mmCIF file of C-alpha atoms in Angstrom:
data_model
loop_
_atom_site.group_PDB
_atom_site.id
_atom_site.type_symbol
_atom_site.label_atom_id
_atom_site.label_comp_id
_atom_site.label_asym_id
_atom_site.label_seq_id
_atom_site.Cartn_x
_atom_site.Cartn_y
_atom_site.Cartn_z
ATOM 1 C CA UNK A 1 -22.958 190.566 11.093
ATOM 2 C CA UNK A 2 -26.080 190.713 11.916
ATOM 3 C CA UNK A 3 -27.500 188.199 14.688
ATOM 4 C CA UNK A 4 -23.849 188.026 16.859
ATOM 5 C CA UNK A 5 -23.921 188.737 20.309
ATOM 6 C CA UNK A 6 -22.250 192.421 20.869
ATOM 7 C CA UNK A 7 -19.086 191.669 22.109
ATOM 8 C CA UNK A 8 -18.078 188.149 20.501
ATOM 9 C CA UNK A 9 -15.422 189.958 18.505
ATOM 10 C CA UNK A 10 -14.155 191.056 21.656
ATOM 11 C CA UNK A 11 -10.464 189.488 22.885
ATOM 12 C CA UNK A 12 -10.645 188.172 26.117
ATOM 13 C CA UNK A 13 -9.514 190.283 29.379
ATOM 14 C CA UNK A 14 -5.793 190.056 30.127
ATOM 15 C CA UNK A 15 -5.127 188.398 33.542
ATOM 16 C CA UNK A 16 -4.124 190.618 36.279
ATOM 17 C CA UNK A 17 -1.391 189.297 38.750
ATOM 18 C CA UNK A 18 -1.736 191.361 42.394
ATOM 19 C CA UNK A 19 0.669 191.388 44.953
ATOM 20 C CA UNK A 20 0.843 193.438 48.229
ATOM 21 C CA UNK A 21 3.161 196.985 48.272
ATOM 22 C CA UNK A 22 6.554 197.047 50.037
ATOM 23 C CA UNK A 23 9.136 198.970 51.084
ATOM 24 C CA UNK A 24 12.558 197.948 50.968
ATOM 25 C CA UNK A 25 16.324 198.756 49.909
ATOM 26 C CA UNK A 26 17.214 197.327 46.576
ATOM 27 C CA UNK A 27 20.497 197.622 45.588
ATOM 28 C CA UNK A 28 22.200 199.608 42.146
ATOM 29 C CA UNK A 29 25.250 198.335 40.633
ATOM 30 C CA UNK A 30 27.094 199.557 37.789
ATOM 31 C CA UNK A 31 29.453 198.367 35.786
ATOM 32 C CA UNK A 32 32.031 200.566 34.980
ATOM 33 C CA UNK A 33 35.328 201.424 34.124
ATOM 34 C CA UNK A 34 37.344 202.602 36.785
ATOM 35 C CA UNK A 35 41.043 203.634 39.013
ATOM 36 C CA UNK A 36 41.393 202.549 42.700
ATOM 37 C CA UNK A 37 43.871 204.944 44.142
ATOM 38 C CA UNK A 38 45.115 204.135 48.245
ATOM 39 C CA UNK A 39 42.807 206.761 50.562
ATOM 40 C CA UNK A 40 46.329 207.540 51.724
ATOM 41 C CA UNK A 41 49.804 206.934 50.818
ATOM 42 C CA UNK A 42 52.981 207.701 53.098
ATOM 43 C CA UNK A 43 57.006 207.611 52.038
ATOM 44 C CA UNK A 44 58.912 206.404 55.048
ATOM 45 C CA UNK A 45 62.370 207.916 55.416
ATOM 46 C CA UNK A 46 64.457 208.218 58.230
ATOM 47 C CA UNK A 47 64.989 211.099 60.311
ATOM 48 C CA UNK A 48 68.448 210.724 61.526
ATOM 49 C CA UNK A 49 71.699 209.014 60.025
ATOM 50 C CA UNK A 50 72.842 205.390 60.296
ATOM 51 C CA UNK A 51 72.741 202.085 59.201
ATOM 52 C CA UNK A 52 69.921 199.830 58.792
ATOM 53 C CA UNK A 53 70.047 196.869 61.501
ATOM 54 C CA UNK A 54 66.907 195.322 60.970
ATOM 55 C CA UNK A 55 63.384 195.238 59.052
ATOM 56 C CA UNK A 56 60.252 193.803 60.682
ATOM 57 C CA UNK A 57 58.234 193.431 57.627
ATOM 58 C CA UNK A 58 58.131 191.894 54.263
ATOM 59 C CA UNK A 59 56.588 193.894 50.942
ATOM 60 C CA UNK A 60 53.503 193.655 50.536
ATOM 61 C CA UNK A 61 52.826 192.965 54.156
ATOM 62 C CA UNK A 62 50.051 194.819 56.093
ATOM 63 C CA UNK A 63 51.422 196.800 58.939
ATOM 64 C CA UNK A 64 49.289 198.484 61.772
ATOM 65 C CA UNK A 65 49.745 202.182 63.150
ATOM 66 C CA UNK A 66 53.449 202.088 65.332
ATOM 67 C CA UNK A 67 54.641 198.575 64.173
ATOM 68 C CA UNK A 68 58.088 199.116 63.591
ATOM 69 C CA UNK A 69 59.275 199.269 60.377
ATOM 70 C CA UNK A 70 63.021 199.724 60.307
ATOM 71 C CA UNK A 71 65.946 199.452 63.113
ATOM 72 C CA UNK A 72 68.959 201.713 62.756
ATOM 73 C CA UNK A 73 72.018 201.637 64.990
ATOM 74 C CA UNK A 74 71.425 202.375 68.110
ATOM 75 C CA UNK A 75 75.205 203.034 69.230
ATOM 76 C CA UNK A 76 75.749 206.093 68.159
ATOM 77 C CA UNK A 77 73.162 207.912 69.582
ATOM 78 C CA UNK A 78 73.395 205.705 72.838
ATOM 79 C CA UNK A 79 76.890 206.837 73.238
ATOM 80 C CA UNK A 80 75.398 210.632 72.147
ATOM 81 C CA UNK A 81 72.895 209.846 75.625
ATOM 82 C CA UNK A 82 75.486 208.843 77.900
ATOM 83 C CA UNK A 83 77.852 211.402 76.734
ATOM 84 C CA UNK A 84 75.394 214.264 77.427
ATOM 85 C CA UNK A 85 74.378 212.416 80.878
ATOM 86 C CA UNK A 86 77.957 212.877 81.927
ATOM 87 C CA UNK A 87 78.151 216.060 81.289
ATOM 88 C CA UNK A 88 74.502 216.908 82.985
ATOM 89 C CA UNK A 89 76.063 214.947 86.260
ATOM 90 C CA UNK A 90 79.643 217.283 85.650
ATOM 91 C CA UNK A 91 77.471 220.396 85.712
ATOM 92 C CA UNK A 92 75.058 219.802 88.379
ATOM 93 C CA UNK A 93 77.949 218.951 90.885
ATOM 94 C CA UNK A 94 79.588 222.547 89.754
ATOM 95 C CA UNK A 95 76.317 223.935 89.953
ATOM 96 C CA UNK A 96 75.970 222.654 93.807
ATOM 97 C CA UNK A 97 79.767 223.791 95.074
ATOM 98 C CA UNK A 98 78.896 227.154 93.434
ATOM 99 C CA UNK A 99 75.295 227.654 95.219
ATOM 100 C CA UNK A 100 77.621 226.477 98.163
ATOM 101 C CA UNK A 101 80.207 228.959 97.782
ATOM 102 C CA UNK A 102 77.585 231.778 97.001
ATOM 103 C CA UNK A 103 75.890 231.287 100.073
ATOM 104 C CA UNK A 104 79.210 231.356 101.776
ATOM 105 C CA UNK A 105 80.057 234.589 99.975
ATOM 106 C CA UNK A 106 76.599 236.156 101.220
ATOM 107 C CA UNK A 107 77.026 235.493 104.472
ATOM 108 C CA UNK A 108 80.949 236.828 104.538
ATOM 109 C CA UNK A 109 79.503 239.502 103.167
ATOM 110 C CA UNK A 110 76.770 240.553 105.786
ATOM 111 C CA UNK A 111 79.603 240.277 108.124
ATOM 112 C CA UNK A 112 81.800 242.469 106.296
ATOM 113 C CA UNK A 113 84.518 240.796 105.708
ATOM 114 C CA UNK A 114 83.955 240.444 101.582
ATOM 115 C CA UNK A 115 82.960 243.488 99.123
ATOM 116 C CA UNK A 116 79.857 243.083 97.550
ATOM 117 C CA UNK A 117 81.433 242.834 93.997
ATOM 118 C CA UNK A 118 83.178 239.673 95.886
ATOM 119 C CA UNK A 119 79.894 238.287 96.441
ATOM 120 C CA UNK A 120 78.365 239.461 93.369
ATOM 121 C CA UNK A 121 80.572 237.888 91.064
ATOM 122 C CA UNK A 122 80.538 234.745 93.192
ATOM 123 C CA UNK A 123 76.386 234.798 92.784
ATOM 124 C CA UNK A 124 76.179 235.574 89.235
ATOM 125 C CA UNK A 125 78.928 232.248 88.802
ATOM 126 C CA UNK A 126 76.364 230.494 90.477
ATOM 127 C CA UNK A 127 73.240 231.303 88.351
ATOM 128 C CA UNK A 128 75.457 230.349 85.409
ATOM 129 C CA UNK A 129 76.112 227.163 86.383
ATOM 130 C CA UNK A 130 72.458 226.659 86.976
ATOM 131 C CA UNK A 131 72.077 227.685 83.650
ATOM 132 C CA UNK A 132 74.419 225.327 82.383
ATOM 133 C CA UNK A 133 72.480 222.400 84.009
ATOM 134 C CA UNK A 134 69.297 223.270 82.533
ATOM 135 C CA UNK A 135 71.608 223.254 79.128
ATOM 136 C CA UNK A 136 72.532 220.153 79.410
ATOM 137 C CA UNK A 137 68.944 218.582 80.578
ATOM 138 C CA UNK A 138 68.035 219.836 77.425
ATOM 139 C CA UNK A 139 70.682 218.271 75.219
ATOM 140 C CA UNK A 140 69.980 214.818 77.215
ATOM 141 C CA UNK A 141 66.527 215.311 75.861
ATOM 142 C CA UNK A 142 67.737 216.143 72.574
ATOM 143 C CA UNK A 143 70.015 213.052 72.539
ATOM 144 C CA UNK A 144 67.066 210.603 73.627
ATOM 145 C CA UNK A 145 65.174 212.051 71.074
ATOM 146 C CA UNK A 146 67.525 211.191 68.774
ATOM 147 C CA UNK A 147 67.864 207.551 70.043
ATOM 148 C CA UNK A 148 63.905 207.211 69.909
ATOM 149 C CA UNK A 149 64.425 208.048 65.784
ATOM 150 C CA UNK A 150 66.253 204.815 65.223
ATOM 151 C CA UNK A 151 63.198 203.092 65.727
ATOM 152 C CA UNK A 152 61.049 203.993 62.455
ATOM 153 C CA UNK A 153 57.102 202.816 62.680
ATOM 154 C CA UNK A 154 54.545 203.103 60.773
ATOM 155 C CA UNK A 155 52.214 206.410 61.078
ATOM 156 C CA UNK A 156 49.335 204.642 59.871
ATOM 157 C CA UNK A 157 47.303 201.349 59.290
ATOM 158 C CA UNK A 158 49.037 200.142 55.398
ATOM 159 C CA UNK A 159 49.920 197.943 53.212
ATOM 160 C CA UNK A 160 53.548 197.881 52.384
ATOM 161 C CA UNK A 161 55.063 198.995 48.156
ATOM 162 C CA UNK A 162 58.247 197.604 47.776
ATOM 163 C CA UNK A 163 61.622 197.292 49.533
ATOM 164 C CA UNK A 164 64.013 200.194 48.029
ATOM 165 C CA UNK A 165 66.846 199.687 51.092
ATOM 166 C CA UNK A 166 67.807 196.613 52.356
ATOM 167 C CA UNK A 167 69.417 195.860 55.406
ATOM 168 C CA UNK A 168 73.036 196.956 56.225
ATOM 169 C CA UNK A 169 72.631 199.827 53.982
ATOM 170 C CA UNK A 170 73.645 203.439 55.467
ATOM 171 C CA UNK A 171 70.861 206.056 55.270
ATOM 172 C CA UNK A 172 70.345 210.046 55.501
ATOM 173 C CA UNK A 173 67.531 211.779 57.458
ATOM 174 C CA UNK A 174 65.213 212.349 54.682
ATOM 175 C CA UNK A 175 67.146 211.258 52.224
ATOM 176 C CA UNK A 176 65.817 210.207 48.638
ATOM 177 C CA UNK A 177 64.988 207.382 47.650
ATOM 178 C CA UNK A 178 62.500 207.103 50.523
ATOM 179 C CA UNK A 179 63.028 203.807 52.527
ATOM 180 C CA UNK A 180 59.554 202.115 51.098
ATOM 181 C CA UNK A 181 55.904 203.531 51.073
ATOM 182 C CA UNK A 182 52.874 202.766 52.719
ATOM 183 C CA UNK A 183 49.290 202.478 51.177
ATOM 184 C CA UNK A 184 46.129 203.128 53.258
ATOM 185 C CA UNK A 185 43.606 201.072 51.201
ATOM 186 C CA UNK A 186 40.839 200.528 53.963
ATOM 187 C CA UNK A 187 39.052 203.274 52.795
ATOM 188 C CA UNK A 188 39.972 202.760 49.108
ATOM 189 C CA UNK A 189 38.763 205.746 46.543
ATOM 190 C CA UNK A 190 38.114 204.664 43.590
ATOM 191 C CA UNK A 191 37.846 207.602 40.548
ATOM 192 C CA UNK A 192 35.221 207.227 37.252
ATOM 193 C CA UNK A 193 35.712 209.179 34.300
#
């Protein structure tokens, strides 16, 4: 050993590779086991009674928020409209000859020629016949109501499950089997264990 150069023994230096420091996003997947479940699911049923005219949509389909869905009969509860319409127009012309005749009673009154309980009891007709108009504006609202429920939409952006009424069928207001349900799946959750 004697007479070699110190170092001959030595292994050569490893070669270094050097590259310039960045910062950037780099992204992590995983595989893994997991359950997507819709973000949010909805079971359409209807809210009055009839009989299913029409569907707009095929299962599976995606639907947007307020396509329609479902078309009841709309006779019914057209015929509901009208009939409270008539009797709106029936009570606002008895409403009008009994402000008429009130204010005719007030005035024979002033003059003396009528008691007040005359004229009192002709008055108090008259605010009840007012009454009964704002009644019946009410049920006219009620009935168009009604009539607007034959249309069934969809309450949110979906996807469509499958069929469980078809067309012609009668149904209840909220009634079970619900009419078909829709899944929200844009967001999706998906659960890990």
């Amino acid at each position: 050993a004697a007479g070699k150069s110190p170092g001959a023994d030595a292994r050569p230096a490893p070669p270094v590779v050097v590259a310039a420091a960045e910062e950037r996003d780099i992204p992590n997947q995983l595989s893994e086991i997991g359950n997507v479940e819709a973000y949010q699911m909805v079971q359409i049923r209807s809210q009055v009674n009839g009989q299913i005219e029409d569907i707009f949509f095929k299962e599976g389909q995606d639907v947007r928020q307020g396509q329609k869905l479902f078309q009841l009969d709309k006779r019914p509860f057209q015929a509901d409209v009208d009939k409270a319409l008539g009797a709106l127009q029936h009570d606002e012309a008895q409403a009008e000859n009994s402000k008429a005749q009130a204010d005719r009673y007030s005035a024979l009154e002033k003059q003396g020629v009528i008691s007040r309980e005359q004229a009192d009891t002709i008055r108090t007709q008259a605010r009840a016949d007012a009454s009964a108009v704002n009644a019946d504006k009410a049920a006219v609202e009620a009935a168009r109501v009604q009539l607007r429920y034959t249309d069934i939409t969809a309450p949110i952006d979906a996807r469509t499950g499958a069929l469980l009424i078809n067309k012609g069928n009668l149904v209840k207001a909220n009634d079970t089997p619900f009419l078909v349900q829709l899944n929200q799946l844009s967001p999706i959750y998906v659960t890990f264990s």
